[in-house]
Structures are given as C-alpha cells and as structure tokens.
Short mmCIF file of C-alpha atoms in Angstrom, two decimals:
data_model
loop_
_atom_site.label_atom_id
_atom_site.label_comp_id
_atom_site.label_asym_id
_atom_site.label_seq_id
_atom_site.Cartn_x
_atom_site.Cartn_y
_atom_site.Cartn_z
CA UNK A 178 -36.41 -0.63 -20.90
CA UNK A 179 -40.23 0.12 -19.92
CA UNK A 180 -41.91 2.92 -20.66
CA UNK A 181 -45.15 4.57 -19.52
CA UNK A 182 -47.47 7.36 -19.87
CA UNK A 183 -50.49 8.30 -18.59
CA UNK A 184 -52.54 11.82 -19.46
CA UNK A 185 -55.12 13.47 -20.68
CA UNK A 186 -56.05 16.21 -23.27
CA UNK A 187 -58.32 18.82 -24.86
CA UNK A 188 -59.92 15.83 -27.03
CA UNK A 189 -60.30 13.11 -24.14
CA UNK A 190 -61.53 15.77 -21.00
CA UNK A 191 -63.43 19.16 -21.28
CA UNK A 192 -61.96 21.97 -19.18
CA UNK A 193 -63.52 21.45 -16.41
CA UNK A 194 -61.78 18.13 -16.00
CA UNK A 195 -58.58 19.30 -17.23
CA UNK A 196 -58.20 21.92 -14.65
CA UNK A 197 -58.77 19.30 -11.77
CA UNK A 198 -55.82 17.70 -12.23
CA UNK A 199 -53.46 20.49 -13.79
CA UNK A 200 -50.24 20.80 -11.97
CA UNK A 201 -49.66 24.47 -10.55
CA UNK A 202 -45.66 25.64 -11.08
CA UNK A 203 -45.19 25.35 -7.18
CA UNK A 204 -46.57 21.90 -7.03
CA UNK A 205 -44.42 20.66 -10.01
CA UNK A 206 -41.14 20.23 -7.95
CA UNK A 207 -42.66 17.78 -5.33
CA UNK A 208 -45.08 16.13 -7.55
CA UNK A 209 -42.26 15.00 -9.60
CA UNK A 210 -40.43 13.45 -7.01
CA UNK A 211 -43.24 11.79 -5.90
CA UNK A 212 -43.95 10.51 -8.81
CA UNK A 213 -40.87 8.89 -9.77
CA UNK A 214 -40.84 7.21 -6.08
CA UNK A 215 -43.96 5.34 -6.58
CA UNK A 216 -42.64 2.99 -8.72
CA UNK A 217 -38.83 4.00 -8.44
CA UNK A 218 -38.55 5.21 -11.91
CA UNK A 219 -37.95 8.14 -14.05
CA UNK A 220 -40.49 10.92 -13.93
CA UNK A 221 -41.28 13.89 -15.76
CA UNK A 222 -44.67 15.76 -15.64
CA UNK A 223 -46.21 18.02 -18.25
CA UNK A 224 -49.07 20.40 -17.52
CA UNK A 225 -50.61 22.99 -19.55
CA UNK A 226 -53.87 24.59 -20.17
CA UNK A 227 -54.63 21.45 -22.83
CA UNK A 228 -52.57 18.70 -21.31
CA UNK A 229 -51.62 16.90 -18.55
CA UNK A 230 -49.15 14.08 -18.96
CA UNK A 231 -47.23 12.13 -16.54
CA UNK A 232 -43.86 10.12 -18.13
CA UNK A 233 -42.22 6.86 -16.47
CA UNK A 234 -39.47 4.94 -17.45
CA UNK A 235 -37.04 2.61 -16.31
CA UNK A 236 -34.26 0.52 -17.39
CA UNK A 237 -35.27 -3.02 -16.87
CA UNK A 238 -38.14 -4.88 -18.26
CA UNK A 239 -40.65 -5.50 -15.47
CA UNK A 240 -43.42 -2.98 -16.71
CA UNK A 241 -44.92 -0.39 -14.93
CA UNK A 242 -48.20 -0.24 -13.44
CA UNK A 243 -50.41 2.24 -14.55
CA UNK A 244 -53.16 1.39 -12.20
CA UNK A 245 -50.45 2.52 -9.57
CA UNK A 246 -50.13 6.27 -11.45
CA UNK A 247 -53.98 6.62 -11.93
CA UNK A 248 -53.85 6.48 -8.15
CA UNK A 249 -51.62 8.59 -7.61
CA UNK A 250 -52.73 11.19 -9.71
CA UNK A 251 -56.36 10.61 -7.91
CA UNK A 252 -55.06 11.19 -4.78
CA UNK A 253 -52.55 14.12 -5.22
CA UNK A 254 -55.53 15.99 -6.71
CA UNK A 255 -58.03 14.92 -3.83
CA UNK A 256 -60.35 13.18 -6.37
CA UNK A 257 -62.32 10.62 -5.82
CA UNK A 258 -61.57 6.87 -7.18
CA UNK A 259 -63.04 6.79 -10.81
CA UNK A 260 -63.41 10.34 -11.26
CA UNK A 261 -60.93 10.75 -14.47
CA UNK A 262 -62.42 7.07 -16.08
CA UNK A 263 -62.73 7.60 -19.40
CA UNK A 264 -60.80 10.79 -19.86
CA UNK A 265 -57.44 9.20 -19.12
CA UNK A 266 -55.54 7.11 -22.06
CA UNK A 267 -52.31 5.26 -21.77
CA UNK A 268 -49.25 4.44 -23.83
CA UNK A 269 -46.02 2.28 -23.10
CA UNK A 270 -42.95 1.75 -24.43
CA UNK A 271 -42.55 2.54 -28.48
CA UNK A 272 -46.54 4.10 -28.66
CA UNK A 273 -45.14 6.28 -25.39
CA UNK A 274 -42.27 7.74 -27.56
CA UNK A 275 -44.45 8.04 -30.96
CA UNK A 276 -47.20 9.90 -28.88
CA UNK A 277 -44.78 12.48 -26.92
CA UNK A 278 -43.08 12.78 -30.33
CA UNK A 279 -46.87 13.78 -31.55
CA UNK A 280 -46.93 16.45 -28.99
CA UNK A 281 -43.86 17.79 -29.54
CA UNK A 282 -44.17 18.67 -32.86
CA UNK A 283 -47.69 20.00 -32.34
CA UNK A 284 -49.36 16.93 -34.45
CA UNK A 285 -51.78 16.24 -30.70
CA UNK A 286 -52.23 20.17 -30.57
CA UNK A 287 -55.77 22.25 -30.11
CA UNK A 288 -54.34 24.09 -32.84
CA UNK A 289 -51.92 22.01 -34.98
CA UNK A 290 -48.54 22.85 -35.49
CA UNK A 291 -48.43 25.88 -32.51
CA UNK A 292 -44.75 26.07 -31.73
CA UNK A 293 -45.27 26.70 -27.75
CA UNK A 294 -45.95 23.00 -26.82
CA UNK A 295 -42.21 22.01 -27.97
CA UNK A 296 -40.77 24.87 -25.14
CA UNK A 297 -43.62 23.17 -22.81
CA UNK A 298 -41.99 20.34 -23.46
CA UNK A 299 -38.55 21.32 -23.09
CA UNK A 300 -39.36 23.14 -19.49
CA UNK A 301 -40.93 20.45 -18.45
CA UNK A 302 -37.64 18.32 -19.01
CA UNK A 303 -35.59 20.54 -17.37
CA UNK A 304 -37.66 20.74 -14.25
CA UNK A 305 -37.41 17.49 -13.79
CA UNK A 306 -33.58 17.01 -14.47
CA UNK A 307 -33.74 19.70 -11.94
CA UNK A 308 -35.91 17.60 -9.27
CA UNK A 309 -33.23 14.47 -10.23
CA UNK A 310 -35.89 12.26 -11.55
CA UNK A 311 -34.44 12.07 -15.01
CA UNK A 312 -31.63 9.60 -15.89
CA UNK A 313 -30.35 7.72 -19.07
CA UNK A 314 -33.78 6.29 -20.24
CA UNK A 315 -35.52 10.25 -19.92
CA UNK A 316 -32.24 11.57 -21.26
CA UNK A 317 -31.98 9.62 -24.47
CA UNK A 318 -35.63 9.90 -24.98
CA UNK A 319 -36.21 13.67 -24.79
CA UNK A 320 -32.99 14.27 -27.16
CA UNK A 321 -34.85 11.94 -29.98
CA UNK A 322 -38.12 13.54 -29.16
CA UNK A 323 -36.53 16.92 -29.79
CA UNK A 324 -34.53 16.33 -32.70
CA UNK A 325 -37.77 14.83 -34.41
CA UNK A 326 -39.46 18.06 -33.63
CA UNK A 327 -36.60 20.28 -34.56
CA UNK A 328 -36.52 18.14 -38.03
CA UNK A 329 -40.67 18.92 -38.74
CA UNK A 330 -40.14 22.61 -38.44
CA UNK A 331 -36.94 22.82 -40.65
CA UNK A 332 -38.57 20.20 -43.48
CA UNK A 333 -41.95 20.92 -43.11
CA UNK A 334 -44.05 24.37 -42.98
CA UNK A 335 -46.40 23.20 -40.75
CA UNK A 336 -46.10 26.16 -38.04
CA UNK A 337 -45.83 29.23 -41.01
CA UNK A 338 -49.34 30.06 -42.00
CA UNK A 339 -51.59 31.17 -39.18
CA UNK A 340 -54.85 29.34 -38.40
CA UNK A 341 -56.70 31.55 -35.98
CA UNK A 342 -58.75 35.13 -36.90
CA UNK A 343 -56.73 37.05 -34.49
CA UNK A 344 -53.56 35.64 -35.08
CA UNK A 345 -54.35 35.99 -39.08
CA UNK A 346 -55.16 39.82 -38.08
CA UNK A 347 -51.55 40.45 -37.29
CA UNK A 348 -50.15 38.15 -40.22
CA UNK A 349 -51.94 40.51 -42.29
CA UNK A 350 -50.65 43.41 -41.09
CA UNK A 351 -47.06 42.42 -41.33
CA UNK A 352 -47.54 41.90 -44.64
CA UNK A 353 -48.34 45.31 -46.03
CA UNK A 354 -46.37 47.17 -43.56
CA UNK A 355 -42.14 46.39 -43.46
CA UNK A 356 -41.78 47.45 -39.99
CA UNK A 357 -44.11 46.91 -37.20
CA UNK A 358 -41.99 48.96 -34.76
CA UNK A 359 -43.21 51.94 -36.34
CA UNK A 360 -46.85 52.00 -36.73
CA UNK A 361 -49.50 52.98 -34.37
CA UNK A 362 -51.99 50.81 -33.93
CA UNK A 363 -55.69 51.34 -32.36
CA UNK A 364 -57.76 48.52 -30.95
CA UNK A 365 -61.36 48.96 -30.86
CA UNK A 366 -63.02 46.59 -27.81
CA UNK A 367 -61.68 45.04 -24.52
CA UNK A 368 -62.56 40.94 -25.26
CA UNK A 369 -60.75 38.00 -25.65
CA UNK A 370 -60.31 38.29 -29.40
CA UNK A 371 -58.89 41.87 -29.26
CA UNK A 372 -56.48 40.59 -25.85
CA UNK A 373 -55.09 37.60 -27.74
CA UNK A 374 -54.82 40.29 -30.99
CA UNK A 375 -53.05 42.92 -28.90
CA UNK A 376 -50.60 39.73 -27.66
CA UNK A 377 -49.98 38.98 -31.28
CA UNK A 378 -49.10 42.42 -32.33
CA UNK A 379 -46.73 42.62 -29.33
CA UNK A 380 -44.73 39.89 -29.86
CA UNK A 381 -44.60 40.92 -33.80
CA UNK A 382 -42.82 44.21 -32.19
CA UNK A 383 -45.79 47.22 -32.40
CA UNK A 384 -44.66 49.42 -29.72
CA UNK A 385 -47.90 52.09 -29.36
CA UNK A 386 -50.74 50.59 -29.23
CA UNK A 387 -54.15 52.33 -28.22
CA UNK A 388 -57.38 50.73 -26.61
CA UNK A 389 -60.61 52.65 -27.56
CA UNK A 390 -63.69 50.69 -25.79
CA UNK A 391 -66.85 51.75 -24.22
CA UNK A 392 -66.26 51.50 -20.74
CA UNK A 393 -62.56 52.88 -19.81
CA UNK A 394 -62.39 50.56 -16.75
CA UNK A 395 -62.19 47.53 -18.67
CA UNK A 396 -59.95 49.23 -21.49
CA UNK A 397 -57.50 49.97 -18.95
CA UNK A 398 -57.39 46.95 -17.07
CA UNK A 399 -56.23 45.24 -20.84
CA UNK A 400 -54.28 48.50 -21.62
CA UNK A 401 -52.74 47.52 -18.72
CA UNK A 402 -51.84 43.91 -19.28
CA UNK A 403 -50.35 44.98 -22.71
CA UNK A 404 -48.83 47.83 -22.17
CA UNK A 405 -50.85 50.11 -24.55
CA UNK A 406 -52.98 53.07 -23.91
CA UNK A 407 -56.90 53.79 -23.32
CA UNK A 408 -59.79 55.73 -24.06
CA UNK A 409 -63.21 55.94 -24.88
CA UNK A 410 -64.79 55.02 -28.28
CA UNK A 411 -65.98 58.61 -27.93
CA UNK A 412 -62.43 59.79 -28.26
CA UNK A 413 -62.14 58.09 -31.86
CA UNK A 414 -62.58 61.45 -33.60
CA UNK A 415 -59.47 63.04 -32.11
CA UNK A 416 -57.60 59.70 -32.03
CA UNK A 417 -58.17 58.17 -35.78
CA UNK A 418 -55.92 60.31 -37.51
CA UNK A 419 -52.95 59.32 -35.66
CA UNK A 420 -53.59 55.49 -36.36
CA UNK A 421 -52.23 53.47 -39.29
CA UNK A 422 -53.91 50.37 -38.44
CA UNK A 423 -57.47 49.31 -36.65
CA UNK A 424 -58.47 46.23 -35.23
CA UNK A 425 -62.01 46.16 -34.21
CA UNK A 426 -64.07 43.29 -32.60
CA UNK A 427 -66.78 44.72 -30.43
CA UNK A 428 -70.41 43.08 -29.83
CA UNK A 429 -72.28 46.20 -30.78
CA UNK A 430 -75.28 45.70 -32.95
CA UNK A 431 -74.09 48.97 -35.00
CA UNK A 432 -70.80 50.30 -37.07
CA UNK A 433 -68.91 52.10 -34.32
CA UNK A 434 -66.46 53.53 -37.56
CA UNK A 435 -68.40 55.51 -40.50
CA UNK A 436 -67.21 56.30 -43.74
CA UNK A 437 -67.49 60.20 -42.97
CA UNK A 438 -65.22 59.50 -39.32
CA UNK A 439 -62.72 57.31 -41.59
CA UNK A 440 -62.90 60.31 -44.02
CA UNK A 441 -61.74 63.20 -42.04
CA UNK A 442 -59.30 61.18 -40.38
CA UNK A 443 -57.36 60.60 -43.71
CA UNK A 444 -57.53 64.68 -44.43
CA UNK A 445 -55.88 65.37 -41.05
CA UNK A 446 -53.62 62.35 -42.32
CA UNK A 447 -52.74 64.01 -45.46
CA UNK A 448 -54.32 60.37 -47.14
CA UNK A 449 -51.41 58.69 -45.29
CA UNK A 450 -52.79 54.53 -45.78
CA UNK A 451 -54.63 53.09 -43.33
CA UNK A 452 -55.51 49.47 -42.61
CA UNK A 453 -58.58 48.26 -40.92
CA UNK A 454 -59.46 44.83 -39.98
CA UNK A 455 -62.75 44.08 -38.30
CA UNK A 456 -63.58 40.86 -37.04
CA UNK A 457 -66.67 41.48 -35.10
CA UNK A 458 -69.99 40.03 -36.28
CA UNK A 459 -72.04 42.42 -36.80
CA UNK A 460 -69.47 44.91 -38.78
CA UNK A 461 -68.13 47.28 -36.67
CA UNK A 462 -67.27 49.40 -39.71
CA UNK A 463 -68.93 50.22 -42.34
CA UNK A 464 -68.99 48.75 -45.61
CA UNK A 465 -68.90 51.64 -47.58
CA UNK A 466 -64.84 52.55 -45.73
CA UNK A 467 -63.99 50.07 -48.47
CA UNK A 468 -64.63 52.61 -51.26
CA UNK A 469 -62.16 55.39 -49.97
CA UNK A 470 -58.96 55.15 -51.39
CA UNK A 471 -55.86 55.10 -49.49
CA UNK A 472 -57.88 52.50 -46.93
CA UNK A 473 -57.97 48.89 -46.70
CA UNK A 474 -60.32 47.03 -45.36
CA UNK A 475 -60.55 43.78 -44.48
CA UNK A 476 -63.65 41.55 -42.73
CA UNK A 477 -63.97 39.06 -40.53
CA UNK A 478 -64.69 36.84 -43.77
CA UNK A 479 -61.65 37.56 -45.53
CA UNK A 480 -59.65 36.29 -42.64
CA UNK A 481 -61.40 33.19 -42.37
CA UNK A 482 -60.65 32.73 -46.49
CA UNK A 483 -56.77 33.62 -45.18
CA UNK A 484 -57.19 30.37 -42.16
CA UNK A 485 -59.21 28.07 -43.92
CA UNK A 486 -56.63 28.20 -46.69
CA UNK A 487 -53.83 27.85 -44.05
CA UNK A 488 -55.93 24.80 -42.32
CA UNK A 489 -55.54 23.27 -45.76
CA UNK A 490 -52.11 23.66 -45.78
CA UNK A 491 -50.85 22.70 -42.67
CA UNK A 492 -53.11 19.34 -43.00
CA UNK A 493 -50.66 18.45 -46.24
CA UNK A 494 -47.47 19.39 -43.90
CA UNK A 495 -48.94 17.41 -41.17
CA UNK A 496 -48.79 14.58 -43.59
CA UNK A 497 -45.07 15.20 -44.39
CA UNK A 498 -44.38 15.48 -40.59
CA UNK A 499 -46.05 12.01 -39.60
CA UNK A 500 -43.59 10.64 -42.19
CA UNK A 501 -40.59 12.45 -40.50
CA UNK A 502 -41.45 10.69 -36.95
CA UNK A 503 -42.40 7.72 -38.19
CA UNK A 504 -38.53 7.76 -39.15
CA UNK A 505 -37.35 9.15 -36.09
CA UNK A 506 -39.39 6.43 -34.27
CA UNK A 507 -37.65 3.88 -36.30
CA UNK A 508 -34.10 5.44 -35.01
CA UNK A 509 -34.91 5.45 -31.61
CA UNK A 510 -36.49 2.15 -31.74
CA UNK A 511 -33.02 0.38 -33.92
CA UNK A 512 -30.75 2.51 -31.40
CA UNK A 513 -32.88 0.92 -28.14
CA UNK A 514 -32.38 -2.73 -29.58
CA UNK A 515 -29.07 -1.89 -30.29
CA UNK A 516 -28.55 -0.86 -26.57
CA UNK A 517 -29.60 -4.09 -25.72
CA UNK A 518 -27.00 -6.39 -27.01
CA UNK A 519 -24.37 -3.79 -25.20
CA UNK A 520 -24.22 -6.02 -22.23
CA UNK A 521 -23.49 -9.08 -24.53
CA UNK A 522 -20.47 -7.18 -26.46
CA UNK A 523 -19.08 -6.14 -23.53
CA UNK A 524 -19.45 -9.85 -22.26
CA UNK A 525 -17.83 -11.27 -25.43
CA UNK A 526 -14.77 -8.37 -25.65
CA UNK A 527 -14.18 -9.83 -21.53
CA UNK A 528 -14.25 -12.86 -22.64
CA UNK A 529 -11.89 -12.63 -26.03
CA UNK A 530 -9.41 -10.05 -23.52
CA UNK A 531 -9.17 -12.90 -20.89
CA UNK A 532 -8.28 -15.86 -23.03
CA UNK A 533 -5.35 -13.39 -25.08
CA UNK A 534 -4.23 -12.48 -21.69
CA UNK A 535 -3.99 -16.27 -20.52
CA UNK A 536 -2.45 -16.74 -23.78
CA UNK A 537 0.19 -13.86 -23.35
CA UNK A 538 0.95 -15.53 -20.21
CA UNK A 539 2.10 -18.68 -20.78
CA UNK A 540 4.14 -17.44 -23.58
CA UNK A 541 6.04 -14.70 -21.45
CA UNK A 542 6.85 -18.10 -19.25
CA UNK A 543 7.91 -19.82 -22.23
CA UNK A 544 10.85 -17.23 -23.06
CA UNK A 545 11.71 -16.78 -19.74
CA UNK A 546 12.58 -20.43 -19.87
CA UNK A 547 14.55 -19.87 -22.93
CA UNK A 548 12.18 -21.48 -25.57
CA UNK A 549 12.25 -20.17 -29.37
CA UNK A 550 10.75 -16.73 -30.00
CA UNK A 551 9.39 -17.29 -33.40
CA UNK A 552 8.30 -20.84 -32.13
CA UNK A 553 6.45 -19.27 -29.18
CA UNK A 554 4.54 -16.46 -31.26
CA UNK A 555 3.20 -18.44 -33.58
CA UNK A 556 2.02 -21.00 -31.12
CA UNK A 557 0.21 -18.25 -29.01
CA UNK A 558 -1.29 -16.95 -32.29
CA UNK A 559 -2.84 -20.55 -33.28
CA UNK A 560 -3.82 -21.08 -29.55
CA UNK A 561 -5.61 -17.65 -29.70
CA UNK A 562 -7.33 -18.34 -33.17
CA UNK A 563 -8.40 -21.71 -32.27
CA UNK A 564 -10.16 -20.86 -28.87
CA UNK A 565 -11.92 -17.15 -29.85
CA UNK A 566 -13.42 -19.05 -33.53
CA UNK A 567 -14.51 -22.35 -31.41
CA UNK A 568 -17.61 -21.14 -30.15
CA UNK A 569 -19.26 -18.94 -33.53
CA UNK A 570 -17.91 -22.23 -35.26
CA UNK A 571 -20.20 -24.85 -33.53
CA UNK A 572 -22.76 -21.94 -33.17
CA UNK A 573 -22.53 -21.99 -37.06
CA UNK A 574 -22.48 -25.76 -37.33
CA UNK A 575 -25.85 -26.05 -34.73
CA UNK A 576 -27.69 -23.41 -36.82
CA UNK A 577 -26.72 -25.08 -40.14
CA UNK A 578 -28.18 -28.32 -38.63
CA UNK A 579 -31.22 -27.09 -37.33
CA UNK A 580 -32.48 -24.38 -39.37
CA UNK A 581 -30.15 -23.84 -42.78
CA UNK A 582 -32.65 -20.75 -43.31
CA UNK A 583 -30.90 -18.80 -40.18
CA UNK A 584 -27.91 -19.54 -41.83
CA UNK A 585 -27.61 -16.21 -43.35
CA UNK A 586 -28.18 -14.17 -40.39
CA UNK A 587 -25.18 -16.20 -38.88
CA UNK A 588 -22.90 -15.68 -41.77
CA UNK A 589 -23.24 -11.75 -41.50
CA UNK A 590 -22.97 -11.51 -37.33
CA UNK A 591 -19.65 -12.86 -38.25
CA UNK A 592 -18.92 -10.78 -41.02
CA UNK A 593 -18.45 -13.73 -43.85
CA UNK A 594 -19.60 -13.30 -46.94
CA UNK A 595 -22.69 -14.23 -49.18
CA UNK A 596 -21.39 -17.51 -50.85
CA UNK A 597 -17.37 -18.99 -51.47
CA UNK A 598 -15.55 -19.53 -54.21
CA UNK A 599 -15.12 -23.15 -55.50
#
C-alpha cells in the first residue's frame, strides 16, 4: 500500500497563497478525477479557507510521485513552476494517516479543537466516493481516521470550552440565561466581531435579534445575512428596554451606552436583568453600568480571562488526544501489516484444501475397489498429517540451524508452546 499527501495550511502559506490554489465546490468534481488519473490512484481533495490537501493512495508498493502532484496542482491553478516552493509539505504512507488523523480531530487547526474540520473532512470523502476515486485503501483509511476523531471528542474535552472573544460572548450568555429561544438580544456595530457573534448566537437558538449601528445601510446588509433586525444607534433609547442582552463592539472613541440610558431602560423594564458584554476597545459602555443592580456587565478583558483559561485547557486535552491517535495509528498500522500476509493465508488454506482433496481422492478409489474402510481412513489421515506438517517442520529445523534466536517466533506462528515437558 502507498500513500501520499501533498497540501498546505494556515502555518506553511499566508492567505494570499492559500486562496490561489483553493478548490471552488464546482471545480471539486473534475479536479478529483483528475487527480486520481495522474498517477491511477485513489484521490480525495480537501479545501477550506485554512487548508488545501490533496490524498493518494494505492494498493501496491511502487510509491507515488509527488513531484507529479506538485505539477498538477501548478497547472490546474495556472501558476507558474515554483510558485507554492516552500509553502507545500508532504507526507506518505503511516506520517500521511497520523497527519490527516491530526486534522481531523482539530490537533492541525487555526483554532484547536474546532469541530467543523471533522464534517470538512467527512464531505470531502463523500465527494469523492461520489466522483469514484475512492476504493479499499481511501475506504479503510477514512473509517480509522474517523473513529480516532470520534474517540478524542468522547474521551477528551478538547472542543467544550470556547477560545475566541466572540464565541466566549455567547458561551457566556448561555450560561446565565436557561433558554436562548426566548431572549431578545441587541447588537451594537456591523463588523466582523459582531457578524461572527450574531452567527454564534444563532446557532445557540436566539430567535430576535436587533442590529443598532451608525449607518443603517451596513446594519441591514448584516441584519440581512442573519436574519435579525436594524436601526440606528440613535434608536437605542426606544429600543433598550426591550433587550435582555447587549453585545457591543464598535470602533468609536466614546461610550455609545451611559449609565443614565442603561438606567431608564431598566425602569421601563420593571429592573427585569440585563446582560451586557462589550468587547470593543475603547469601552463602548460605560464603566459606571457596572454599579446598577439588576445589570451585568462584562468587558472585553473578562472574556479574554474566560479564553485564556480555556487555551490552557484545551492544550492539556490536546495532550490526552495525541495519546488517543498515537493508538489509533498503531491499529491501523497492525491491521495494514496484517492485510499483508492475507495473500499468503489464502495461498497456504489453497494449498492445505488441494492436498486433502487429492487425499480424499484416492481414498474414494480405494473403497470403490473394495479395500478396508477403517484401513483406508486412517491411511488418508497419516498421508494428510505427514504432507501439511512437512514444510513448517523443515522450516522449523532451518531456523533452529541458522538462527536458534528466531526460534521463538517460529514456535508461536505454529501455535506450540513455550518449552516441553521432559
């Protein structure tokens, strides 16, 4: 069996690189296929925002030629010869399985532990099961890939404890409130920070959500994208008392949300709890919020206390989930050598099948010519015994004589035992 891969990553190519030679989803099909041609293999190609990896393998043991992929992937992407030199690495055979085993259980991750590269993973199987370009080789090696990475997120917490502000933001939130289906939640801002915060709080159920930024174009362009509501951060008067949690990461130089705002809002809110969470730098609500009771404020600071202590702790689960592949590299490397000497048992089980029905043979001839039974039987039993233990007895009588120490590996292939009774 050879196997090859051939990629690059957030940590070996900046952005600008990795974009070059990402694979779009209507290229994926055909560059599969194409793939696997060039060296009639198995293919399988995975391409995200962080990664692109390309995955041979065969069953035979002439190796494949990376040189041959590099090209490939040069020319597919209209790049010129050299241009990906020193952003490309390459794996074969065991390291190839230990490194997609890596990425599967988000160990090779921008963010370790993120759950999302395992269903990248998984797609990008599929596609190419689609496209025909995975057989036995692929098939065996995806299954022990996945249950590796289904066994690091059931014995390992490596994926619980959020490591980014935003996503920490909505942790947060889910902790003091039981149900996130039935709050109302106001973002304050239109950026990246308060888009990936909005996503968060989406997929953690909120259902009304409410975009308050300075320019309404841009608020409902987001509002838009997830399905919340806009206005202008001169609304806030009018909308505040209807929220029960804030999120606000703006780039103003000043607090957007003063204590005496915050204040009237909880009168009209008959001191109904509110949570706020701002994670722009500077503030964009006032310090003094923090002294009204009923509120609960949180800053950008806290939350990085919150992911720093998370960074800790998926670094020890890390640890405990390098331990769990190295195991499940073990197992797929045992069941590989094991596949190996398939061929040779099914050789020897011919072999032993033939001679008993030669055997069988003559002694259906025998008692059609009328000899004894009981005298034929036993003579096709010692004629049986005597040719299948002739060749693992001078196998056993050359290893003796040429290397006693191998001895011992002979005795157990044939199942005797340590040492013999006198």
């Amino acid at each position: 069996m050879s196997v090859l891969l051939i990629g690059l990553n957030h940590n070996s190519a900046a952005v600008s690189v990795r974009e070059r030679v990402a694979f779009g989803p209507d290229q994926l099909s055909d560059a599969v296929q194409q793939l696997a041609s060039l060296q009639d293999s198995e293919a399988s190609i995975l391409s995200t925002c962080n990664r692109t990896e390309l995955l041979l393998a065969r069953d035979s043991e002439s190796p494949l030629e990376p040189e041959a992929v590099i090209q490939w992937l040069h020319e597919y992407h209209q790049l010129p010869a050299g241009e990906l030199e020193g952003h490309l690495y390459s794996h074969t055979d065991v390291d190839a399985v230990g490194h997609i085993m890596q990425v599967a259980a988000g160990l090779d991750s921008l963010v370790l532990g993120e759950p999302q590269i395992l269903g990248q993973l998984k797609s990008a199987y599929a596609l190419a099961r689609e496209c025909g370009t995975v057989g036995a080789v692929l098939n065996r090696l995806y299954q022990r890939v996945f249950a590796a990475a289904k066994r690091v997120r059931t014995e390992t917490a490596i994926g619980e404890n959020p490591v980014s502000v935003a996503y920490a933001a909505v942790d947060l939130a889910g902790r003091i409130y039981e149900s996130m289906a039935s709050v109302n939640v106001l973002l304050v801002g239109a950026g990246e920070t308060i888009e990936l915060v909005g996503t968060h709080l989406r997929q953690a159920g909120v259902n009304r959500m409410l975009i308050a930024n300075r320019s309404l174009d841009r608020g409902l362009s987001l509002a838009k994208q997830l399905g919340a509501e806009a206005c202008v951060l001169g609304d806030l008067p009018e909308v505040l008392p209807q929220i029960d949690i804030v999120v606000s990461s703006t780039a103003s130089q000043l607090p957007i949300i003063g204590k005496g705002l915050v204040e009237t809002a909880l009168r009209k809110r008959r001191h109904e709890p509110m949570l706020f969470v701002d994670i722009a730098v500077p503030r964009d609500v006032e310090s003094e919020v923090a002294e009204l009771h009923d509120v609960y404020l949180y800053t950008v600071d806290d939350l990085r206390d919150i992911v720093d202590q998370n960074r800790a702790q998926r670094e020890t689960e890390a640890n405990k989930a390098r331990e769990i592949l190295n195991q499940e590299l073990l197992l797929y490397t045992r069941s590989q050598r094991a596949d190996a000497s398939k061929p040779w048992i099914k050789y020897y089980r011919d072999q032993a099948v033939a001679l008993t029905d030669l055997e069988l043979e003559r002694a259906r001839k025998e008692l059609s010519a009328g000899a004894d039974p009981e005298a034929v039987l036993e003579s096709m039993a010692r004629a049986i015994t005597n040719k299948l233990i002739h060749a693992p007895s001078q196998g056993l009588r050359s290893i003796a004589e040429k290397n006693v120490s191998e001895l011992d590996v002979a005795k157990r292939l044939l199942g005797l035992p340590d040492e013999l009774d006198q």
